[in-house]
Amino acid sequence: MSAGGGGGAGGGAQKGGGSARPSGEAFWWALFSAGGVMAALFVPAFVIVTGFLLPAGDEMVAAERAAAFAQAAGWWPVKVALLGVITLSLFHCMHRIRHLLMDVGMRRYAGALKLPCYGGALALSGWAAWVLWGI
Amino acid sequence: MSENATITLELFRYHPETDSEPRYQSYEVPYDEDWVVLDAINWIKDHVDGTVTHRWSCRMGVCGSCGMMVNGEPKLTCAAFLKDYYPRPVRVDPLVNFPVERDLVVSMDGFMDKLEAVKPYIIRDDVNDTSQGEYRQTPAELARYKQFSMCINCMLCYAACPVVGHEEEFLGPAALALGHRYNKDSRDQGQSERLEVMLSSEAMWGCTFVGECTVVCPKHVDPAGAIQQAKAVGAQEFFKRFVMPKGAGS
């Protein structure tokens, strides 16, 4: 069987009436993809910095370092960047959970699952924005 | 190892015209460490039971005909050595996720429809006659799709993919990788036609990146990688159409 030899077959077996309706899934996947970069690169970096490097060593020095870091978080470009990392990571996480649920047998609820999953990501992002606003 | 060593093969048997349900049949086969599972099945067919039905052709991992489940894993039986299973028995089933036609032979109809749906051939707006020469391509342009063109349509990836099993609309790893292969080909102008099919609801987005397709692929095509690249193209296309709803051409 040659993979490239179907030219004469006239491309018949198109499903869904051949309508040009691209799925909204592209949008959720784009958020998932961007969130994947955040979750893989930036979140571990934050964990290392805030969890290990900031509190390391002498307590007084560590406290000063933590205070300086907290002050930086009050600066609005940092807030925007943090919100971006948090929001995209949340959408990444909830998209993965939605597809996991589909894989374990809830495929027929693919549409209905969008509300709790992406709604949840949106709500948590809103909460993160509110907390950041208050710093 | 004794001269007369044997190994047990348990073959899935089902003849729809006489059997009400499938069953397994065991055969003792001479054990030879140079033999592959396909050699053993051929030996059974030639020497013990001519009614065993299976597909095979080249015996060297090129034709893609002899894909079966060997102890539950999708394998080319011409590349699955008995010595990797001996002395335990080897159970051979037809590829899962496909309707069984007879014994170890599955129906390929749905797979062929999906392959055809992604238009796996070069599409041109203009067609030059041969006097104008070939459509030339640099090695770098070739490298962009070459890996994805190595597919032999053995369907192991369809048997390995959990999404193929429960989402009929999903085009599946091989078809999507092949569609992507032509989209990446510098001579091709058919990407928008293919994306019409690939971007419709579950056709491509059904993929949850389990990655088993790439694990079982005997030709190292990496269909999972192809699908992720195609998703990135699809997402760009989605936003392009969102910004320019009418003029979204190529």
mmCIF file of C-alpha atoms in Angstrom:
data_model
loop_
_atom_site.group_PDB
_atom_site.id
_atom_site.type_symbol
_atom_site.label_atom_id
_atom_site.label_comp_id
_atom_site.label_asym_id
_atom_site.label_seq_id
_atom_site.Cartn_x
_atom_site.Cartn_y
_atom_site.Cartn_z
ATOM 1 C CA MET A 1 0.000 0.000 0.000
ATOM 2 C CA SER A 2 1.457 3.298 -0.940
ATOM 3 C CA ALA A 3 0.581 6.244 1.278
ATOM 4 C CA GLY A 4 0.785 8.815 -1.452
ATOM 5 C CA GLY A 5 -1.126 7.122 -4.235
ATOM 6 C CA GLY A 6 -4.710 8.141 -3.554
ATOM 7 C CA GLY A 7 -4.784 11.081 -5.925
ATOM 8 C CA GLY A 8 -7.461 9.683 -8.177
ATOM 9 C CA ALA A 9 -9.843 8.823 -5.386
ATOM 10 C CA GLY A 10 -11.340 12.295 -5.399
ATOM 11 C CA GLY A 11 -11.227 12.938 -1.649
ATOM 12 C CA GLY A 12 -14.688 11.591 -0.912
ATOM 13 C CA ALA A 13 -15.051 10.504 2.661
ATOM 14 C CA GLN A 14 -15.473 13.877 4.284
ATOM 15 C CA LYS A 15 -17.729 13.872 7.291
ATOM 16 C CA GLY A 16 -20.064 16.488 8.681
ATOM 17 C CA GLY A 17 -21.339 17.653 5.306
ATOM 18 C CA GLY A 18 -18.005 19.345 4.546
ATOM 19 C CA SER A 19 -19.006 22.507 6.351
ATOM 20 C CA ALA A 20 -16.219 25.006 6.974
ATOM 21 C CA ARG A 21 -16.927 25.289 10.687
ATOM 22 C CA PRO A 22 -13.672 25.158 12.597
ATOM 23 C CA SER A 23 -14.122 23.847 16.102
ATOM 24 C CA GLY A 24 -13.857 26.168 19.125
ATOM 25 C CA GLU A 25 -11.589 23.473 20.512
ATOM 26 C CA ALA A 26 -8.738 25.342 18.776
ATOM 27 C CA PHE A 27 -9.222 28.219 21.212
ATOM 28 C CA TRP A 28 -9.109 26.017 24.313
ATOM 29 C CA TRP A 29 -6.122 24.148 22.920
ATOM 30 C CA ALA A 30 -4.258 27.442 22.358
ATOM 31 C CA LEU A 31 -4.807 28.350 26.035
ATOM 32 C CA PHE A 32 -3.772 24.819 27.026
ATOM 33 C CA SER A 33 -0.628 25.063 24.920
ATOM 34 C CA ALA A 34 0.384 28.488 26.244
ATOM 35 C CA GLY A 35 -0.386 27.290 29.781
ATOM 36 C CA GLY A 36 1.816 24.246 29.198
ATOM 37 C CA VAL A 37 4.806 26.500 28.623
ATOM 38 C CA MET A 38 3.974 28.438 31.803
ATOM 39 C CA ALA A 39 3.432 25.304 33.876
ATOM 40 C CA ALA A 40 6.581 23.621 32.588
ATOM 41 C CA LEU A 41 9.005 26.571 32.683
ATOM 42 C CA PHE A 42 7.803 29.299 35.011
ATOM 43 C CA VAL A 43 5.919 27.439 37.736
ATOM 44 C CA PRO A 44 8.905 25.208 38.648
ATOM 45 C CA ALA A 45 11.116 28.311 38.611
ATOM 46 C CA PHE A 46 8.720 30.021 41.061
ATOM 47 C CA VAL A 47 8.687 26.957 43.278
ATOM 48 C CA ILE A 48 12.493 26.864 43.376
ATOM 49 C CA VAL A 49 12.817 30.613 43.998
ATOM 50 C CA THR A 50 10.057 31.092 46.580
ATOM 51 C CA GLY A 51 10.228 27.650 48.157
ATOM 52 C CA PHE A 52 13.976 27.022 48.359
ATOM 53 C CA LEU A 53 16.164 29.975 47.384
ATOM 54 C CA LEU A 54 14.366 32.798 49.240
ATOM 55 C CA PRO A 55 14.243 31.051 52.634
ATOM 56 C CA ALA A 56 17.761 29.587 52.315
ATOM 57 C CA GLY A 57 20.592 30.491 54.662
ATOM 58 C CA ASP A 58 20.621 33.000 57.498
ATOM 59 C CA GLU A 59 17.101 33.810 58.790
ATOM 60 C CA MET A 60 17.537 37.577 58.913
ATOM 61 C CA VAL A 61 18.969 37.722 55.397
ATOM 62 C CA ALA A 62 16.183 35.439 54.190
ATOM 63 C CA ALA A 63 13.538 37.669 55.744
ATOM 64 C CA GLU A 64 15.018 40.701 54.003
ATOM 65 C CA ARG A 65 15.095 38.838 50.715
ATOM 66 C CA ALA A 66 11.464 37.775 51.133
ATOM 67 C CA ALA A 67 10.447 41.348 51.910
ATOM 68 C CA ALA A 68 12.201 42.593 48.773
ATOM 69 C CA PHE A 69 10.450 39.936 46.734
ATOM 70 C CA ALA A 70 7.070 40.875 48.215
ATOM 71 C CA GLN A 71 7.754 44.509 47.335
ATOM 72 C CA ALA A 72 8.507 43.523 43.737
ATOM 73 C CA ALA A 73 5.157 41.727 43.592
ATOM 74 C CA GLY A 74 3.504 45.045 44.343
ATOM 75 C CA TRP A 75 4.816 46.523 41.111
ATOM 76 C CA TRP A 76 2.107 46.296 38.457
ATOM 77 C CA PRO A 77 4.129 44.742 35.555
ATOM 78 C CA VAL A 78 5.037 41.914 37.961
ATOM 79 C CA LYS A 79 1.364 41.556 38.901
ATOM 80 C CA VAL A 80 0.393 41.266 35.232
ATOM 81 C CA ALA A 81 3.124 38.694 34.604
ATOM 82 C CA LEU A 82 2.115 36.660 37.670
ATOM 83 C CA LEU A 83 -1.539 36.773 36.641
ATOM 84 C CA GLY A 84 -0.571 35.573 33.153
ATOM 85 C CA VAL A 85 1.379 32.618 34.539
ATOM 86 C CA ILE A 86 -1.395 31.707 36.996
ATOM 87 C CA THR A 87 -4.298 32.088 34.534
ATOM 88 C CA LEU A 88 -2.702 30.163 31.679
ATOM 89 C CA SER A 89 -1.501 27.416 34.029
ATOM 90 C CA LEU A 90 -5.058 27.084 35.366
ATOM 91 C CA PHE A 91 -6.526 26.779 31.859
ATOM 92 C CA HIS A 92 -3.809 24.241 31.013
ATOM 93 C CA CYS A 93 -4.676 22.212 34.081
ATOM 94 C CA MET A 94 -8.457 22.318 33.585
ATOM 95 C CA HIS A 95 -8.201 21.458 29.872
ATOM 96 C CA ARG A 96 -6.137 18.412 30.795
ATOM 97 C CA ILE A 97 -8.646 17.417 33.486
ATOM 98 C CA ARG A 98 -11.524 17.799 31.014
ATOM 99 C CA HIS A 99 -9.815 15.555 28.479
ATOM 100 C CA LEU A 100 -8.865 13.075 31.191
ATOM 101 C CA LEU A 101 -12.541 12.843 32.170
ATOM 102 C CA MET A 102 -13.414 12.338 28.493
ATOM 103 C CA ASP A 103 -10.837 9.538 28.262
ATOM 104 C CA VAL A 104 -12.257 7.730 31.285
ATOM 105 C CA GLY A 105 -15.743 7.561 29.799
ATOM 106 C CA MET A 106 -17.339 11.016 29.934
ATOM 107 C CA ARG A 107 -16.788 11.768 26.259
ATOM 108 C CA ARG A 108 -20.478 12.323 25.635
ATOM 109 C CA TYR A 109 -20.412 15.161 28.186
ATOM 110 C CA ALA A 110 -17.492 16.873 26.399
ATOM 111 C CA GLY A 111 -19.581 20.015 25.873
ATOM 112 C CA ALA A 112 -21.126 20.126 29.348
ATOM 113 C CA LEU A 113 -17.728 19.646 31.005
ATOM 114 C CA LYS A 114 -16.550 22.961 29.563
ATOM 115 C CA LEU A 115 -18.580 24.915 32.098
ATOM 116 C CA PRO A 116 -17.114 23.492 35.334
ATOM 117 C CA CYS A 117 -13.614 23.134 33.850
ATOM 118 C CA TYR A 118 -13.069 26.416 32.032
ATOM 119 C CA GLY A 119 -15.507 28.219 34.335
ATOM 120 C CA GLY A 120 -13.455 26.960 37.274
ATOM 121 C CA ALA A 121 -10.223 28.160 35.656
ATOM 122 C CA LEU A 122 -11.821 31.565 35.039
ATOM 123 C CA ALA A 123 -13.141 31.818 38.615
ATOM 124 C CA LEU A 124 -9.778 30.887 40.136
ATOM 125 C CA SER A 125 -8.063 33.369 37.806
ATOM 126 C CA GLY A 126 -10.485 36.045 39.002
ATOM 127 C CA TRP A 127 -9.632 35.213 42.596
ATOM 128 C CA ALA A 128 -5.899 35.397 41.780
ATOM 129 C CA ALA A 129 -6.458 38.805 40.150
ATOM 130 C CA TRP A 130 -8.304 40.008 43.249
ATOM 131 C CA VAL A 131 -5.517 38.842 45.563
ATOM 132 C CA LEU A 132 -2.842 40.421 43.338
ATOM 133 C CA TRP A 133 -4.805 43.666 43.192
ATOM 134 C CA GLY A 134 -4.744 43.813 46.990
ATOM 135 C CA ILE A 135 -0.940 43.510 47.305
ATOM 136 C CA MET B 1 18.005 -25.795 24.625
ATOM 137 C CA SER B 2 16.868 -29.141 23.234
ATOM 138 C CA GLU B 3 16.629 -29.790 19.510
ATOM 139 C CA ASN B 4 12.900 -30.372 19.775
ATOM 140 C CA ALA B 5 11.964 -27.301 21.753
ATOM 141 C CA THR B 6 8.497 -25.953 21.039
ATOM 142 C CA ILE B 7 6.555 -22.822 21.880
ATOM 143 C CA THR B 8 2.791 -22.459 22.272
ATOM 144 C CA LEU B 9 0.888 -20.039 20.073
ATOM 145 C CA GLU B 10 -2.671 -19.151 21.057
ATOM 146 C CA LEU B 11 -4.413 -17.766 18.026
ATOM 147 C CA PHE B 12 -7.661 -15.803 18.029
ATOM 148 C CA ARG B 13 -10.057 -17.707 15.815
ATOM 149 C CA TYR B 14 -13.352 -16.465 14.391
ATOM 150 C CA HIS B 15 -15.086 -17.542 11.207
ATOM 151 C CA PRO B 16 -18.276 -15.488 11.079
ATOM 152 C CA GLU B 17 -20.093 -17.944 8.783
ATOM 153 C CA THR B 18 -19.785 -20.839 11.261
ATOM 154 C CA ASP B 19 -18.723 -19.465 14.665
ATOM 155 C CA SER B 20 -21.234 -17.807 16.957
ATOM 156 C CA GLU B 21 -18.404 -16.234 18.922
ATOM 157 C CA PRO B 22 -14.612 -15.948 18.820
ATOM 158 C CA ARG B 23 -12.368 -18.492 20.598
ATOM 159 C CA TYR B 24 -8.677 -19.160 21.103
ATOM 160 C CA GLN B 25 -6.913 -22.163 19.614
ATOM 161 C CA SER B 26 -3.503 -23.368 20.829
ATOM 162 C CA TYR B 27 -0.806 -24.736 18.575
ATOM 163 C CA GLU B 28 2.603 -26.208 19.427
ATOM 164 C CA VAL B 29 5.170 -24.759 17.068
ATOM 165 C CA PRO B 30 8.846 -25.739 16.703
ATOM 166 C CA TYR B 31 10.920 -23.132 18.497
ATOM 167 C CA ASP B 32 13.692 -21.473 16.531
ATOM 168 C CA GLU B 33 15.306 -18.359 17.934
ATOM 169 C CA ASP B 34 15.586 -16.841 14.472
ATOM 170 C CA TRP B 35 11.833 -17.108 13.976
ATOM 171 C CA VAL B 36 9.413 -14.259 14.294
ATOM 172 C CA VAL B 37 5.743 -14.631 15.264
ATOM 173 C CA LEU B 38 4.785 -14.420 11.577
ATOM 174 C CA ASP B 39 7.024 -17.420 10.779
ATOM 175 C CA ALA B 40 5.225 -19.395 13.475
ATOM 176 C CA ILE B 41 1.762 -18.458 12.129
ATOM 177 C CA ASN B 42 2.857 -19.338 8.588
ATOM 178 C CA TRP B 43 4.174 -22.682 9.882
ATOM 179 C CA ILE B 44 0.778 -23.390 11.497
ATOM 180 C CA LYS B 45 -1.039 -22.507 8.284
ATOM 181 C CA ASP B 46 1.297 -24.649 6.121
ATOM 182 C CA HIS B 47 1.646 -27.694 8.401
ATOM 183 C CA VAL B 48 -1.222 -27.882 10.895
ATOM 184 C CA ASP B 49 -4.301 -25.861 10.065
ATOM 185 C CA GLY B 50 -4.872 -24.326 6.645
ATOM 186 C CA THR B 51 -8.014 -22.544 7.831
ATOM 187 C CA VAL B 52 -6.018 -19.999 9.877
ATOM 188 C CA THR B 53 -6.461 -16.654 8.141
ATOM 189 C CA HIS B 54 -3.971 -13.798 8.437
ATOM 190 C CA ARG B 55 -2.500 -10.988 6.328
ATOM 191 C CA TRP B 56 1.166 -10.759 5.452
ATOM 192 C CA SER B 57 3.377 -9.946 2.526
ATOM 193 C CA CYS B 58 6.969 -8.711 2.674
ATOM 194 C CA ARG B 59 8.300 -10.254 5.933
ATOM 195 C CA MET B 60 10.677 -7.301 6.348
ATOM 196 C CA GLY B 61 8.778 -4.423 7.940
ATOM 197 C CA VAL B 62 8.059 -2.588 4.718
ATOM 198 C CA CYS B 63 4.551 -3.522 3.598
ATOM 199 C CA GLY B 64 2.658 -2.918 6.844
ATOM 200 C CA SER B 65 0.334 -5.912 6.353
ATOM 201 C CA CYS B 66 1.127 -8.191 9.304
ATOM 202 C CA GLY B 67 0.188 -5.942 12.233
ATOM 203 C CA MET B 68 -1.463 -7.927 15.053
ATOM 204 C CA MET B 69 -1.732 -7.871 18.827
ATOM 205 C CA VAL B 70 1.097 -9.987 20.250
ATOM 206 C CA ASN B 71 0.478 -10.645 23.947
ATOM 207 C CA GLY B 72 -1.722 -7.557 23.996
ATOM 208 C CA GLU B 73 0.671 -5.191 22.244
ATOM 209 C CA PRO B 74 0.287 -3.960 18.667
ATOM 210 C CA LYS B 75 3.275 -5.317 16.720
ATOM 211 C CA LEU B 76 4.391 -6.116 13.221
ATOM 212 C CA THR B 77 4.512 -9.904 13.570
ATOM 213 C CA CYS B 78 7.442 -9.985 11.128
ATOM 214 C CA ALA B 79 9.476 -7.998 13.650
ATOM 215 C CA ALA B 80 8.333 -9.731 16.870
ATOM 216 C CA PHE B 81 10.888 -12.463 17.659
ATOM 217 C CA LEU B 82 9.793 -15.653 19.403
ATOM 218 C CA LYS B 83 12.952 -15.512 21.537
ATOM 219 C CA ASP B 84 11.569 -12.421 23.275
ATOM 220 C CA TYR B 85 8.610 -14.494 24.549
ATOM 221 C CA TYR B 86 10.032 -18.017 24.912
ATOM 222 C CA PRO B 87 9.317 -20.165 26.908
ATOM 223 C CA ARG B 88 6.013 -18.431 27.739
ATOM 224 C CA PRO B 89 3.121 -18.889 25.291
ATOM 225 C CA VAL B 90 2.423 -16.213 22.719
ATOM 226 C CA ARG B 91 -1.158 -15.043 22.286
ATOM 227 C CA VAL B 92 -1.990 -13.440 18.942
ATOM 228 C CA ASP B 93 -5.127 -11.344 18.431
ATOM 229 C CA PRO B 94 -6.299 -9.209 15.537
ATOM 230 C CA LEU B 95 -5.587 -5.468 15.919
ATOM 231 C CA VAL B 96 -7.964 -3.942 18.461
ATOM 232 C CA ASN B 97 -10.197 -0.954 17.585
ATOM 233 C CA PHE B 98 -11.041 -2.592 14.218
ATOM 234 C CA PRO B 99 -13.923 -4.870 13.269
ATOM 235 C CA VAL B 100 -12.740 -8.473 12.799
ATOM 236 C CA GLU B 101 -13.359 -9.943 9.376
ATOM 237 C CA ARG B 102 -11.993 -13.442 9.978
ATOM 238 C CA ASP B 103 -9.443 -14.816 12.461
ATOM 239 C CA LEU B 104 -6.528 -12.361 12.531
ATOM 240 C CA VAL B 105 -7.779 -10.232 9.644
ATOM 241 C CA VAL B 106 -9.479 -6.903 10.422
ATOM 242 C CA SER B 107 -11.572 -4.664 8.211
ATOM 243 C CA MET B 108 -9.611 -1.641 6.982
ATOM 244 C CA ASP B 109 -12.579 0.224 5.485
ATOM 245 C CA GLY B 110 -12.923 2.877 8.202
ATOM 246 C CA PHE B 111 -9.178 3.459 8.176
ATOM 247 C CA MET B 112 -9.122 3.894 4.391
ATOM 248 C CA ASP B 113 -11.995 6.426 4.602
ATOM 249 C CA LYS B 114 -10.044 8.421 7.179
ATOM 250 C CA LEU B 115 -6.868 8.338 5.078
ATOM 251 C CA GLU B 116 -8.801 9.553 2.064
ATOM 252 C CA ALA B 117 -10.459 12.325 4.072
ATOM 253 C CA VAL B 118 -7.131 14.133 4.695
ATOM 254 C CA LYS B 119 -6.348 14.181 0.934
ATOM 255 C CA PRO B 120 -2.909 12.559 1.210
ATOM 256 C CA TYR B 121 -1.546 13.762 -2.110
ATOM 257 C CA ILE B 122 -0.045 16.969 -3.467
ATOM 258 C CA ILE B 123 -2.667 19.564 -4.321
ATOM 259 C CA ARG B 124 -1.743 22.413 -6.680
ATOM 260 C CA ASP B 125 -3.657 25.488 -7.827
ATOM 261 C CA ASP B 126 -1.695 25.355 -11.070
ATOM 262 C CA VAL B 127 -0.651 22.126 -12.744
ATOM 263 C CA ASN B 128 2.495 22.462 -14.814
ATOM 264 C CA ASP B 129 3.043 20.015 -17.631
ATOM 265 C CA THR B 130 6.173 17.906 -17.459
ATOM 266 C CA SER B 131 8.030 19.974 -20.060
ATOM 267 C CA GLN B 132 8.464 22.669 -17.411
ATOM 268 C CA GLY B 133 10.347 20.248 -15.192
ATOM 269 C CA GLU B 134 9.702 18.998 -11.720
ATOM 270 C CA TYR B 135 8.743 21.011 -8.638
ATOM 271 C CA ARG B 136 12.128 21.425 -7.009
ATOM 272 C CA GLN B 137 12.780 21.171 -3.314
ATOM 273 C CA THR B 138 15.795 21.885 -1.105
ATOM 274 C CA PRO B 139 17.086 19.300 1.403
ATOM 275 C CA ALA B 140 15.825 21.568 4.200
ATOM 276 C CA GLU B 141 12.326 21.595 2.684
ATOM 277 C CA LEU B 142 12.432 17.811 2.394
ATOM 278 C CA ALA B 143 13.552 17.458 6.012
ATOM 279 C CA ARG B 144 10.442 19.305 7.193
ATOM 280 C CA TYR B 145 8.127 16.426 6.293
ATOM 281 C CA LYS B 146 10.325 13.418 5.525
ATOM 282 C CA GLN B 147 9.887 11.718 8.885
ATOM 283 C CA PHE B 148 6.088 11.868 8.562
ATOM 284 C CA SER B 149 6.257 10.335 5.076
ATOM 285 C CA MET B 150 7.734 7.053 6.361
ATOM 286 C CA CYS B 151 4.303 5.669 7.365
ATOM 287 C CA ILE B 152 3.519 2.206 5.969
ATOM 288 C CA ASN B 153 -0.169 2.231 6.984
ATOM 289 C CA CYS B 154 0.276 -0.746 9.298
ATOM 290 C CA MET B 155 -2.432 0.630 11.631
ATOM 291 C CA LEU B 156 -0.541 -0.282 14.820
ATOM 292 C CA CYS B 157 -1.062 3.302 15.994
ATOM 293 C CA TYR B 158 -4.849 2.909 15.646
ATOM 294 C CA ALA B 159 -4.731 -0.196 17.803
ATOM 295 C CA ALA B 160 -2.610 1.622 20.411
ATOM 296 C CA CYS B 161 -4.664 4.825 20.581
ATOM 297 C CA PRO B 162 -7.388 4.945 23.272
ATOM 298 C CA VAL B 163 -9.163 7.819 21.510
ATOM 299 C CA VAL B 164 -9.571 5.813 18.278
ATOM 300 C CA GLY B 165 -11.392 3.245 20.412
ATOM 301 C CA HIS B 166 -14.149 5.539 21.622
ATOM 302 C CA GLU B 167 -14.386 8.510 19.257
ATOM 303 C CA GLU B 168 -15.523 7.579 15.784
ATOM 304 C CA GLU B 169 -15.038 11.079 14.380
ATOM 305 C CA PHE B 170 -11.345 11.106 15.351
ATOM 306 C CA LEU B 171 -9.249 10.707 12.205
ATOM 307 C CA GLY B 172 -6.512 8.857 14.095
ATOM 308 C CA PRO B 173 -2.709 9.099 14.260
ATOM 309 C CA ALA B 174 -1.626 7.849 10.811
ATOM 310 C CA ALA B 175 -4.168 9.888 8.827
ATOM 311 C CA LEU B 176 -3.451 13.082 10.779
ATOM 312 C CA ALA B 177 0.314 12.606 10.468
ATOM 313 C CA LEU B 178 -0.071 12.061 6.744
ATOM 314 C CA GLY B 179 -2.272 15.133 6.357
ATOM 315 C CA HIS B 180 0.359 17.108 8.250
ATOM 316 C CA ARG B 181 3.076 15.607 6.034
ATOM 317 C CA TYR B 182 1.446 17.139 2.928
ATOM 318 C CA ASN B 183 0.743 20.437 4.698
ATOM 319 C CA LYS B 184 4.478 20.704 5.414
ATOM 320 C CA ASP B 185 5.461 19.891 1.815
ATOM 321 C CA SER B 186 6.759 23.005 0.015
ATOM 322 C CA ARG B 187 5.264 21.759 -3.295
ATOM 323 C CA ASP B 188 1.772 21.508 -1.846
ATOM 324 C CA GLN B 189 -0.932 24.189 -1.867
ATOM 325 C CA GLY B 190 -3.758 22.200 -0.293
ATOM 326 C CA GLN B 191 -3.389 23.065 3.410
ATOM 327 C CA SER B 192 -6.636 25.011 3.684
ATOM 328 C CA GLU B 193 -8.584 22.128 2.095
ATOM 329 C CA ARG B 194 -7.074 19.665 4.542
ATOM 330 C CA LEU B 195 -7.580 21.944 7.526
ATOM 331 C CA GLU B 196 -11.311 22.080 6.695
ATOM 332 C CA VAL B 197 -11.396 18.386 7.558
ATOM 333 C CA MET B 198 -8.770 18.303 10.293
ATOM 334 C CA LEU B 199 -10.149 21.246 12.280
ATOM 335 C CA SER B 200 -13.755 20.018 12.448
ATOM 336 C CA SER B 201 -14.771 19.206 16.008
ATOM 337 C CA GLU B 202 -13.223 15.871 17.088
ATOM 338 C CA ALA B 203 -11.311 15.014 13.869
ATOM 339 C CA MET B 204 -7.996 16.189 15.328
ATOM 340 C CA TRP B 205 -8.866 17.849 18.655
ATOM 341 C CA GLY B 206 -10.020 14.483 19.972
ATOM 342 C CA CYS B 207 -6.327 13.644 20.478
ATOM 343 C CA THR B 208 -5.444 13.878 24.164
ATOM 344 C CA PHE B 209 -1.708 13.358 23.575
ATOM 345 C CA VAL B 210 -1.464 9.931 25.150
ATOM 346 C CA GLY B 211 1.500 9.331 22.841
ATOM 347 C CA GLU B 212 1.137 5.541 22.468
ATOM 348 C CA CYS B 213 0.978 5.942 18.669
ATOM 349 C CA THR B 214 4.580 7.099 18.667
ATOM 350 C CA VAL B 215 5.633 4.345 21.073
ATOM 351 C CA VAL B 216 4.321 1.518 18.845
ATOM 352 C CA CYS B 217 5.237 3.009 15.437
ATOM 353 C CA PRO B 218 7.676 0.598 13.746
ATOM 354 C CA LYS B 219 8.899 3.310 11.340
ATOM 355 C CA HIS B 220 9.573 6.054 13.951
ATOM 356 C CA VAL B 221 7.108 8.419 12.287
ATOM 357 C CA ASP B 222 6.159 10.100 15.603
ATOM 358 C CA PRO B 223 2.463 10.674 14.794
ATOM 359 C CA ALA B 224 1.918 12.244 18.234
ATOM 360 C CA GLY B 225 4.498 14.925 17.383
ATOM 361 C CA ALA B 226 2.888 15.482 13.979
ATOM 362 C CA ILE B 227 -0.532 15.949 15.598
ATOM 363 C CA GLN B 228 0.832 18.468 18.104
ATOM 364 C CA GLN B 229 2.441 20.448 15.270
ATOM 365 C CA ALA B 230 -0.802 20.253 13.310
ATOM 366 C CA LYS B 231 -2.732 21.506 16.342
ATOM 367 C CA ALA B 232 -0.440 24.534 16.541
ATOM 368 C CA VAL B 233 -1.105 25.234 12.846
ATOM 369 C CA GLY B 234 -4.827 24.715 13.486
ATOM 370 C CA ALA B 235 -4.850 27.126 16.430
ATOM 371 C CA GLN B 236 -3.090 29.801 14.340
ATOM 372 C CA GLU B 237 -5.640 29.240 11.572
ATOM 373 C CA PHE B 238 -8.479 29.569 14.096
ATOM 374 C CA PHE B 239 -7.249 32.979 15.264
ATOM 375 C CA LYS B 240 -6.537 34.075 11.687
ATOM 376 C CA ARG B 241 -10.129 33.314 10.703
ATOM 377 C CA PHE B 242 -11.323 35.051 13.833
ATOM 378 C CA VAL B 243 -9.455 38.205 12.840
ATOM 379 C CA MET B 244 -10.203 37.913 9.103
ATOM 380 C CA PRO B 245 -13.462 35.918 8.866
ATOM 381 C CA LYS B 246 -13.848 36.261 5.096
ATOM 382 C CA GLY B 247 -10.469 36.296 3.437
ATOM 383 C CA ALA B 248 -8.954 33.300 5.216
ATOM 384 C CA GLY B 249 -7.429 31.641 2.222
ATOM 385 C CA SER B 250 -4.288 29.588 2.434
#
